[in-house]
Amino acid sequence: LAKTTQPISMDSYEGQEVNITCSHNNIATNDYITWYQQFPSQGPRFIIQGYKTKVTNEVASLFIPADRKSSTLSLPRVSLSDTAVYYCLVGAYTGTASKLTFGTGTRLQVTL
Amino acid sequence: EAGVTQFPSHSVIEKGQTVTLRCDPISGHDNLYWYRRVMGKEIKFLLHFVKESKQDESGMPNNRFLAERTGGTYSTLKVQPAELEDSGVYFCASSQWGSGSYNEQFFGPGTRLTVL
């Protein structure tokens, strides 16, 4: 499985855009990139997934360059409630029945 | 629609005792997973059920851990006898077979297990 590297922590003020970059230098051709969010005392929650270029949903955007060796999760105008740990996961698509491999994640702290 | 539920939310036991954790997946989800995070470590996969069958149990640490999924509905994870290093948060997740986004698993809130 491709190893991912993320910053351990990030700080932001409310209302700012936050970009969290994940490195996955040995990503394989059939690997997808998935981001999860985890609030304290809760289980992780799926945010977004992509293979290449840009993906956007109601929560976030995911930017993936052509070489796919990194990806950036973009959270627009964060609020205090976005304070959480964000995980970048890389794994092959084998349907919906694949185990997830979590790294250490990025702890985002949003303040006023 | 109810999410994944886990019981109990917290459990404190003494070393050598037995504990059983329960997970109720989202109704209709054939895939059920167990993960755990021990103190200061990453969330690690334990095992995966497809309905009542164990699809992948490569993450189970040793034979003190026994997981079952009766009738393909809820699942239990029994630790017997519990050791100090078993302390951590145990997460259950479920996903629907053949559903939309790859790897979108729905997690429960976790059971915090403390072994004294």
PDB file of C-alpha atoms in Angstrom:
ATOM      1  CA  LEU A   1       0.000   0.000   0.000  1.00  0.00           C
ATOM      2  CA  ALA A   2       1.226   3.511  -0.802  1.00  0.00           C
ATOM      3  CA  LYS A   3       2.579   5.358   2.223  1.00  0.00           C
ATOM      4  CA  THR A   4       1.272   8.827   2.831  1.00  0.00           C
ATOM      5  CA  THR A   5       2.896  11.795   4.526  1.00  0.00           C
ATOM      6  CA  GLN A   6       0.945  14.698   5.958  1.00  0.00           C
ATOM      7  CA  PRO A   7       1.775  17.583   8.272  1.00  0.00           C
ATOM      8  CA  ILE A   8       1.135  16.638  11.861  1.00  0.00           C
ATOM      9  CA  SER A   9      -0.815  19.789  12.615  1.00  0.00           C
ATOM     10  CA  MET A  10      -2.086  23.026  11.142  1.00  0.00           C
ATOM     11  CA  ASP A  11      -3.648  26.150  12.584  1.00  0.00           C
ATOM     12  CA  SER A  12      -6.100  28.465  10.903  1.00  0.00           C
ATOM     13  CA  TYR A  13      -8.401  31.340  11.686  1.00  0.00           C
ATOM     14  CA  GLU A  14     -12.088  31.103  11.074  1.00  0.00           C
ATOM     15  CA  GLY A  15     -13.101  32.182   7.596  1.00  0.00           C
ATOM     16  CA  GLN A  16      -9.814  31.287   5.948  1.00  0.00           C
ATOM     17  CA  GLU A  17      -9.235  28.673   3.287  1.00  0.00           C
ATOM     18  CA  VAL A  18      -7.207  25.717   4.497  1.00  0.00           C
ATOM     19  CA  ASN A  19      -5.135  23.512   2.245  1.00  0.00           C
ATOM     20  CA  ILE A  20      -3.748  20.249   3.568  1.00  0.00           C
ATOM     21  CA  THR A  21      -1.245  18.519   1.343  1.00  0.00           C
ATOM     22  CA  CYS A  22      -0.549  14.810   1.369  1.00  0.00           C
ATOM     23  CA  SER A  23       2.474  13.186  -0.267  1.00  0.00           C
ATOM     24  CA  HIS A  24       2.180   9.703  -1.760  1.00  0.00           C
ATOM     25  CA  ASN A  25       5.250   9.302  -3.916  1.00  0.00           C
ATOM     26  CA  ASN A  26       4.794   5.603  -4.653  1.00  0.00           C
ATOM     27  CA  ILE A  27       1.133   5.715  -5.566  1.00  0.00           C
ATOM     28  CA  ALA A  28       0.161   2.936  -7.952  1.00  0.00           C
ATOM     29  CA  THR A  29      -1.755   3.268 -11.183  1.00  0.00           C
ATOM     30  CA  ASN A  30      -4.940   1.829  -9.745  1.00  0.00           C
ATOM     31  CA  ASP A  31      -4.800   3.707  -6.444  1.00  0.00           C
ATOM     32  CA  TYR A  32      -7.454   6.220  -5.452  1.00  0.00           C
ATOM     33  CA  ILE A  33      -7.007   9.053  -2.965  1.00  0.00           C
ATOM     34  CA  THR A  34      -9.537   9.390  -0.193  1.00  0.00           C
ATOM     35  CA  TRP A  35      -9.812  11.860   2.680  1.00  0.00           C
ATOM     36  CA  TYR A  36     -11.515  11.262   5.988  1.00  0.00           C
ATOM     37  CA  GLN A  37     -12.302  13.662   8.822  1.00  0.00           C
ATOM     38  CA  GLN A  38     -12.455  12.734  12.483  1.00  0.00           C
ATOM     39  CA  PHE A  39     -13.907  14.802  15.297  1.00  0.00           C
ATOM     40  CA  PRO A  40     -13.022  14.047  18.912  1.00  0.00           C
ATOM     41  CA  SER A  41     -14.931  11.099  20.336  1.00  0.00           C
ATOM     42  CA  GLN A  42     -16.295  10.153  16.912  1.00  0.00           C
ATOM     43  CA  GLY A  43     -15.352   7.739  14.206  1.00  0.00           C
ATOM     44  CA  PRO A  44     -13.769   8.937  10.959  1.00  0.00           C
ATOM     45  CA  ARG A  45     -16.098  10.348   8.316  1.00  0.00           C
ATOM     46  CA  PHE A  46     -15.623  10.208   4.560  1.00  0.00           C
ATOM     47  CA  ILE A  47     -15.057  13.631   2.988  1.00  0.00           C
ATOM     48  CA  ILE A  48     -13.964  13.236  -0.605  1.00  0.00           C
ATOM     49  CA  GLN A  49     -12.287  10.894  -3.037  1.00  0.00           C
ATOM     50  CA  GLY A  50     -10.502  11.334  -6.334  1.00  0.00           C
ATOM     51  CA  TYR A  51      -8.234   9.760  -8.907  1.00  0.00           C
ATOM     52  CA  LYS A  52      -6.828  12.707 -10.838  1.00  0.00           C
ATOM     53  CA  THR A  53      -7.327  16.424 -11.533  1.00  0.00           C
ATOM     54  CA  LYS A  54      -9.923  18.106  -9.362  1.00  0.00           C
ATOM     55  CA  VAL A  55     -12.926  16.875  -7.454  1.00  0.00           C
ATOM     56  CA  THR A  56     -15.356  19.124  -5.623  1.00  0.00           C
ATOM     57  CA  ASN A  57     -18.304  18.425  -3.390  1.00  0.00           C
ATOM     58  CA  GLU A  58     -20.348  20.435  -0.921  1.00  0.00           C
ATOM     59  CA  VAL A  59     -17.709  20.094   1.768  1.00  0.00           C
ATOM     60  CA  ALA A  60     -14.294  20.301   0.126  1.00  0.00           C
ATOM     61  CA  SER A  61     -12.196  20.201  -3.001  1.00  0.00           C
ATOM     62  CA  LEU A  62      -9.459  17.753  -3.827  1.00  0.00           C
ATOM     63  CA  PHE A  63      -6.637  18.735  -6.145  1.00  0.00           C
ATOM     64  CA  ILE A  64      -4.469  16.038  -7.678  1.00  0.00           C
ATOM     65  CA  PRO A  65      -1.600  16.975 -10.025  1.00  0.00           C
ATOM     66  CA  ALA A  66      -0.833  15.016 -13.157  1.00  0.00           C
ATOM     67  CA  ASP A  67       1.900  12.901 -11.559  1.00  0.00           C
ATOM     68  CA  ARG A  68      -0.468  12.005  -8.667  1.00  0.00           C
ATOM     69  CA  LYS A  69       2.419  11.961  -6.205  1.00  0.00           C
ATOM     70  CA  SER A  70       0.593  14.358  -3.942  1.00  0.00           C
ATOM     71  CA  SER A  71      -2.882  15.664  -3.321  1.00  0.00           C
ATOM     72  CA  THR A  72      -4.313  18.722  -1.588  1.00  0.00           C
ATOM     73  CA  LEU A  73      -7.505  18.845   0.386  1.00  0.00           C
ATOM     74  CA  SER A  74      -8.975  22.335   0.313  1.00  0.00           C
ATOM     75  CA  LEU A  75     -11.511  23.479   2.897  1.00  0.00           C
ATOM     76  CA  PRO A  76     -13.087  26.811   1.974  1.00  0.00           C
ATOM     77  CA  ARG A  77     -13.808  29.336   4.699  1.00  0.00           C
ATOM     78  CA  VAL A  78     -13.291  27.083   7.693  1.00  0.00           C
ATOM     79  CA  SER A  79     -15.265  27.492  10.860  1.00  0.00           C
ATOM     80  CA  LEU A  80     -14.578  26.427  14.417  1.00  0.00           C
ATOM     81  CA  SER A  81     -16.510  23.242  13.749  1.00  0.00           C
ATOM     82  CA  ASP A  82     -13.914  22.167  11.183  1.00  0.00           C
ATOM     83  CA  THR A  83     -11.433  21.566  13.971  1.00  0.00           C
ATOM     84  CA  ALA A  84     -10.657  17.887  13.519  1.00  0.00           C
ATOM     85  CA  VAL A  85      -8.078  15.377  12.348  1.00  0.00           C
ATOM     86  CA  TYR A  86      -7.903  14.885   8.586  1.00  0.00           C
ATOM     87  CA  TYR A  87      -6.616  11.635   7.108  1.00  0.00           C
ATOM     88  CA  CYS A  88      -5.307  11.066   3.621  1.00  0.00           C
ATOM     89  CA  LEU A  89      -5.663   7.472   2.438  1.00  0.00           C
ATOM     90  CA  VAL A  90      -4.377   5.864  -0.719  1.00  0.00           C
ATOM     91  CA  GLY A  91      -5.504   2.477  -1.914  1.00  0.00           C
ATOM     92  CA  ALA A  92      -6.469   0.419  -4.917  1.00  0.00           C
ATOM     93  CA  TYR A  93     -10.006   0.304  -6.100  1.00  0.00           C
ATOM     94  CA  THR A  94     -11.318  -3.189  -5.592  1.00  0.00           C
ATOM     95  CA  GLY A  95     -14.925  -2.330  -5.176  1.00  0.00           C
ATOM     96  CA  THR A  96     -16.338  -1.085  -1.930  1.00  0.00           C
ATOM     97  CA  ALA A  97     -14.976  -3.844   0.239  1.00  0.00           C
ATOM     98  CA  SER A  98     -11.426  -2.729   0.891  1.00  0.00           C
ATOM     99  CA  LYS A  99      -9.940  -2.154   4.312  1.00  0.00           C
ATOM    100  CA  LEU A 100      -8.740   1.346   5.044  1.00  0.00           C
ATOM    101  CA  THR A 101      -5.153   2.145   5.985  1.00  0.00           C
ATOM    102  CA  PHE A 102      -4.890   5.244   8.146  1.00  0.00           C
ATOM    103  CA  GLY A 103      -1.787   7.312   8.716  1.00  0.00           C
ATOM    104  CA  THR A 104      -1.205   9.759  11.515  1.00  0.00           C
ATOM    105  CA  GLY A 105      -3.418  12.425   9.997  1.00  0.00           C
ATOM    106  CA  THR A 106      -3.280  16.214  10.230  1.00  0.00           C
ATOM    107  CA  ARG A 107      -4.746  17.865  13.272  1.00  0.00           C
ATOM    108  CA  LEU A 108      -6.417  21.100  12.187  1.00  0.00           C
ATOM    109  CA  GLN A 109      -7.129  23.697  14.833  1.00  0.00           C
ATOM    110  CA  VAL A 110      -9.426  26.569  13.862  1.00  0.00           C
ATOM    111  CA  THR A 111      -9.624  29.609  16.104  1.00  0.00           C
ATOM    112  CA  LEU A 112     -11.388  32.956  16.068  1.00  0.00           C
TER     113      LEU A 112
ATOM    114  CA  GLU B   1     -31.544   6.651   8.853  1.00  0.00           C
ATOM    115  CA  ALA B   2     -29.657   5.391  11.900  1.00  0.00           C
ATOM    116  CA  GLY B   3     -25.909   5.286  11.645  1.00  0.00           C
ATOM    117  CA  VAL B   4     -23.495   2.676  12.905  1.00  0.00           C
ATOM    118  CA  THR B   5     -23.949   2.155  16.615  1.00  0.00           C
ATOM    119  CA  GLN B   6     -21.568   0.615  19.097  1.00  0.00           C
ATOM    120  CA  PHE B   7     -22.042  -0.608  22.622  1.00  0.00           C
ATOM    121  CA  PRO B   8     -20.776   0.086  25.168  1.00  0.00           C
ATOM    122  CA  SER B   9     -19.287   3.508  24.655  1.00  0.00           C
ATOM    123  CA  HIS B  10     -16.802   2.872  27.437  1.00  0.00           C
ATOM    124  CA  SER B  11     -15.607  -0.247  29.198  1.00  0.00           C
ATOM    125  CA  VAL B  12     -13.160  -0.535  32.050  1.00  0.00           C
ATOM    126  CA  ILE B  13     -12.031  -4.037  32.982  1.00  0.00           C
ATOM    127  CA  GLU B  14      -9.180  -5.687  34.779  1.00  0.00           C
ATOM    128  CA  LYS B  15      -6.462  -7.653  33.104  1.00  0.00           C
ATOM    129  CA  GLY B  16      -7.556 -11.234  32.546  1.00  0.00           C
ATOM    130  CA  GLN B  17     -11.246 -10.431  32.300  1.00  0.00           C
ATOM    131  CA  THR B  18     -13.425 -10.831  29.245  1.00  0.00           C
ATOM    132  CA  VAL B  19     -15.115  -8.034  27.346  1.00  0.00           C
ATOM    133  CA  THR B  20     -17.519  -8.167  24.441  1.00  0.00           C
ATOM    134  CA  LEU B  21     -18.026  -5.208  22.164  1.00  0.00           C
ATOM    135  CA  ARG B  22     -21.024  -4.930  19.923  1.00  0.00           C
ATOM    136  CA  CYS B  23     -21.556  -3.180  16.617  1.00  0.00           C
ATOM    137  CA  ASP B  24     -24.796  -2.621  14.765  1.00  0.00           C
ATOM    138  CA  PRO B  25     -24.098  -1.591  11.185  1.00  0.00           C
ATOM    139  CA  ILE B  26     -26.335   0.507   8.986  1.00  0.00           C
ATOM    140  CA  SER B  27     -29.255  -1.599   7.860  1.00  0.00           C
ATOM    141  CA  GLY B  28     -28.585  -3.254   4.518  1.00  0.00           C
ATOM    142  CA  HIS B  29     -24.811  -2.894   4.680  1.00  0.00           C
ATOM    143  CA  ASP B  30     -23.195  -6.215   3.875  1.00  0.00           C
ATOM    144  CA  ASN B  31     -19.666  -5.078   4.717  1.00  0.00           C
ATOM    145  CA  LEU B  32     -18.694  -4.684   8.348  1.00  0.00           C
ATOM    146  CA  TYR B  33     -15.242  -3.766   9.576  1.00  0.00           C
ATOM    147  CA  TRP B  34     -13.497  -3.536  12.913  1.00  0.00           C
ATOM    148  CA  TYR B  35     -10.630  -1.144  13.524  1.00  0.00           C
ATOM    149  CA  ARG B  36      -8.848  -0.017  16.650  1.00  0.00           C
ATOM    150  CA  ARG B  37      -6.541   2.715  17.800  1.00  0.00           C
ATOM    151  CA  VAL B  38      -4.307   2.042  20.724  1.00  0.00           C
ATOM    152  CA  MET B  39      -2.883   4.978  22.645  1.00  0.00           C
ATOM    153  CA  GLY B  40      -0.776   7.256  20.476  1.00  0.00           C
ATOM    154  CA  LYS B  41      -0.936   4.990  17.477  1.00  0.00           C
ATOM    155  CA  GLU B  42      -2.725   5.040  14.162  1.00  0.00           C
ATOM    156  CA  ILE B  43      -6.104   3.518  13.487  1.00  0.00           C
ATOM    157  CA  LYS B  44      -5.480  -0.080  12.454  1.00  0.00           C
ATOM    158  CA  PHE B  45      -7.676  -2.517  10.584  1.00  0.00           C
ATOM    159  CA  LEU B  46      -8.677  -5.667  12.448  1.00  0.00           C
ATOM    160  CA  LEU B  47     -11.066  -7.590  10.237  1.00  0.00           C
ATOM    161  CA  HIS B  48     -13.764  -7.441   7.600  1.00  0.00           C
ATOM    162  CA  PHE B  49     -17.044  -9.336   7.306  1.00  0.00           C
ATOM    163  CA  VAL B  50     -19.099  -9.723   4.192  1.00  0.00           C
ATOM    164  CA  LYS B  51     -22.463 -10.645   5.594  1.00  0.00           C
ATOM    165  CA  GLU B  52     -21.709 -13.390   8.105  1.00  0.00           C
ATOM    166  CA  SER B  53     -18.433 -14.507   6.541  1.00  0.00           C
ATOM    167  CA  LYS B  54     -14.976 -13.292   7.522  1.00  0.00           C
ATOM    168  CA  GLN B  55     -13.477 -11.847   4.370  1.00  0.00           C
ATOM    169  CA  ASP B  56     -10.216 -10.629   5.827  1.00  0.00           C
ATOM    170  CA  GLU B  57      -8.988 -11.092   9.377  1.00  0.00           C
ATOM    171  CA  SER B  58      -5.364 -10.265   8.711  1.00  0.00           C
ATOM    172  CA  GLY B  59      -5.382  -7.474  11.277  1.00  0.00           C
ATOM    173  CA  MET B  60      -6.482  -9.528  14.261  1.00  0.00           C
ATOM    174  CA  PRO B  61      -3.601  -9.314  16.742  1.00  0.00           C
ATOM    175  CA  ASN B  62      -3.862 -12.769  18.289  1.00  0.00           C
ATOM    176  CA  ASN B  63      -6.235 -15.551  19.248  1.00  0.00           C
ATOM    177  CA  ARG B  64      -7.494 -13.684  22.280  1.00  0.00           C
ATOM    178  CA  PHE B  65      -9.707 -11.766  19.886  1.00  0.00           C
ATOM    179  CA  LEU B  66     -12.812 -13.402  18.467  1.00  0.00           C
ATOM    180  CA  ALA B  67     -15.214 -11.667  16.116  1.00  0.00           C
ATOM    181  CA  GLU B  68     -18.598 -12.938  15.041  1.00  0.00           C
ATOM    182  CA  ARG B  69     -21.404 -11.650  12.940  1.00  0.00           C
ATOM    183  CA  THR B  70     -24.540 -13.604  13.576  1.00  0.00           C
ATOM    184  CA  GLY B  71     -26.889 -13.792  10.610  1.00  0.00           C
ATOM    185  CA  GLY B  72     -25.006 -11.074   8.841  1.00  0.00           C
ATOM    186  CA  THR B  73     -26.466  -8.359  11.028  1.00  0.00           C
ATOM    187  CA  TYR B  74     -24.760  -7.105  14.171  1.00  0.00           C
ATOM    188  CA  SER B  75     -21.240  -8.111  15.103  1.00  0.00           C
ATOM    189  CA  THR B  76     -19.455  -8.779  18.353  1.00  0.00           C
ATOM    190  CA  LEU B  77     -15.790  -8.590  19.173  1.00  0.00           C
ATOM    191  CA  LYS B  78     -14.738 -10.523  22.231  1.00  0.00           C
ATOM    192  CA  VAL B  79     -11.432 -10.111  23.965  1.00  0.00           C
ATOM    193  CA  GLN B  80     -10.582 -12.997  26.271  1.00  0.00           C
ATOM    194  CA  PRO B  81      -8.524 -12.675  28.371  1.00  0.00           C
ATOM    195  CA  ALA B  82      -7.894  -8.960  28.095  1.00  0.00           C
ATOM    196  CA  GLU B  83      -4.357  -7.632  28.426  1.00  0.00           C
ATOM    197  CA  LEU B  84      -3.114  -4.143  29.186  1.00  0.00           C
ATOM    198  CA  GLU B  85      -2.035  -3.560  25.579  1.00  0.00           C
ATOM    199  CA  ASP B  86      -5.607  -4.117  24.403  1.00  0.00           C
ATOM    200  CA  SER B  87      -6.606  -0.711  25.750  1.00  0.00           C
ATOM    201  CA  GLY B  88      -7.700   1.679  23.068  1.00  0.00           C
ATOM    202  CA  VAL B  89     -10.667   2.748  20.994  1.00  0.00           C
ATOM    203  CA  TYR B  90     -12.391   0.106  18.898  1.00  0.00           C
ATOM    204  CA  PHE B  91     -14.246   1.360  15.849  1.00  0.00           C
ATOM    205  CA  CYS B  92     -16.768  -0.438  13.763  1.00  0.00           C
ATOM    206  CA  ALA B  93     -17.605   0.618  10.212  1.00  0.00           C
ATOM    207  CA  SER B  94     -19.966  -0.593   7.541  1.00  0.00           C
ATOM    208  CA  SER B  95     -20.412  -0.082   3.849  1.00  0.00           C
ATOM    209  CA  GLN B  96     -22.929  -1.080   1.252  1.00  0.00           C
ATOM    210  CA  TRP B  97     -21.933  -3.597  -1.357  1.00  0.00           C
ATOM    211  CA  GLY B  98     -21.453  -1.978  -4.731  1.00  0.00           C
ATOM    212  CA  SER B  99     -22.361   1.508  -3.561  1.00  0.00           C
ATOM    213  CA  GLY B 100     -21.134   4.818  -4.922  1.00  0.00           C
ATOM    214  CA  SER B 101     -17.864   6.221  -3.692  1.00  0.00           C
ATOM    215  CA  TYR B 102     -14.996   3.866  -3.325  1.00  0.00           C
ATOM    216  CA  ASN B 103     -14.043   3.206   0.252  1.00  0.00           C
ATOM    217  CA  GLU B 104     -16.835   5.239   1.785  1.00  0.00           C
ATOM    218  CA  GLN B 105     -17.171   3.460   5.047  1.00  0.00           C
ATOM    219  CA  PHE B 106     -19.495   4.694   7.758  1.00  0.00           C
ATOM    220  CA  PHE B 107     -17.950   4.584  11.186  1.00  0.00           C
ATOM    221  CA  GLY B 108     -19.513   4.244  14.586  1.00  0.00           C
ATOM    222  CA  PRO B 109     -18.471   6.417  17.533  1.00  0.00           C
ATOM    223  CA  GLY B 110     -16.184   3.743  18.906  1.00  0.00           C
ATOM    224  CA  THR B 111     -15.884   1.855  22.172  1.00  0.00           C
ATOM    225  CA  ARG B 112     -13.171   3.049  24.505  1.00  0.00           C
ATOM    226  CA  LEU B 113     -11.688   0.021  26.254  1.00  0.00           C
ATOM    227  CA  THR B 114      -9.477   0.439  29.279  1.00  0.00           C
ATOM    228  CA  VAL B 115      -7.728  -2.597  30.733  1.00  0.00           C
ATOM    229  CA  LEU B 116      -6.314  -2.059  34.205  1.00  0.00           C
TER     230      LEU B 116
END
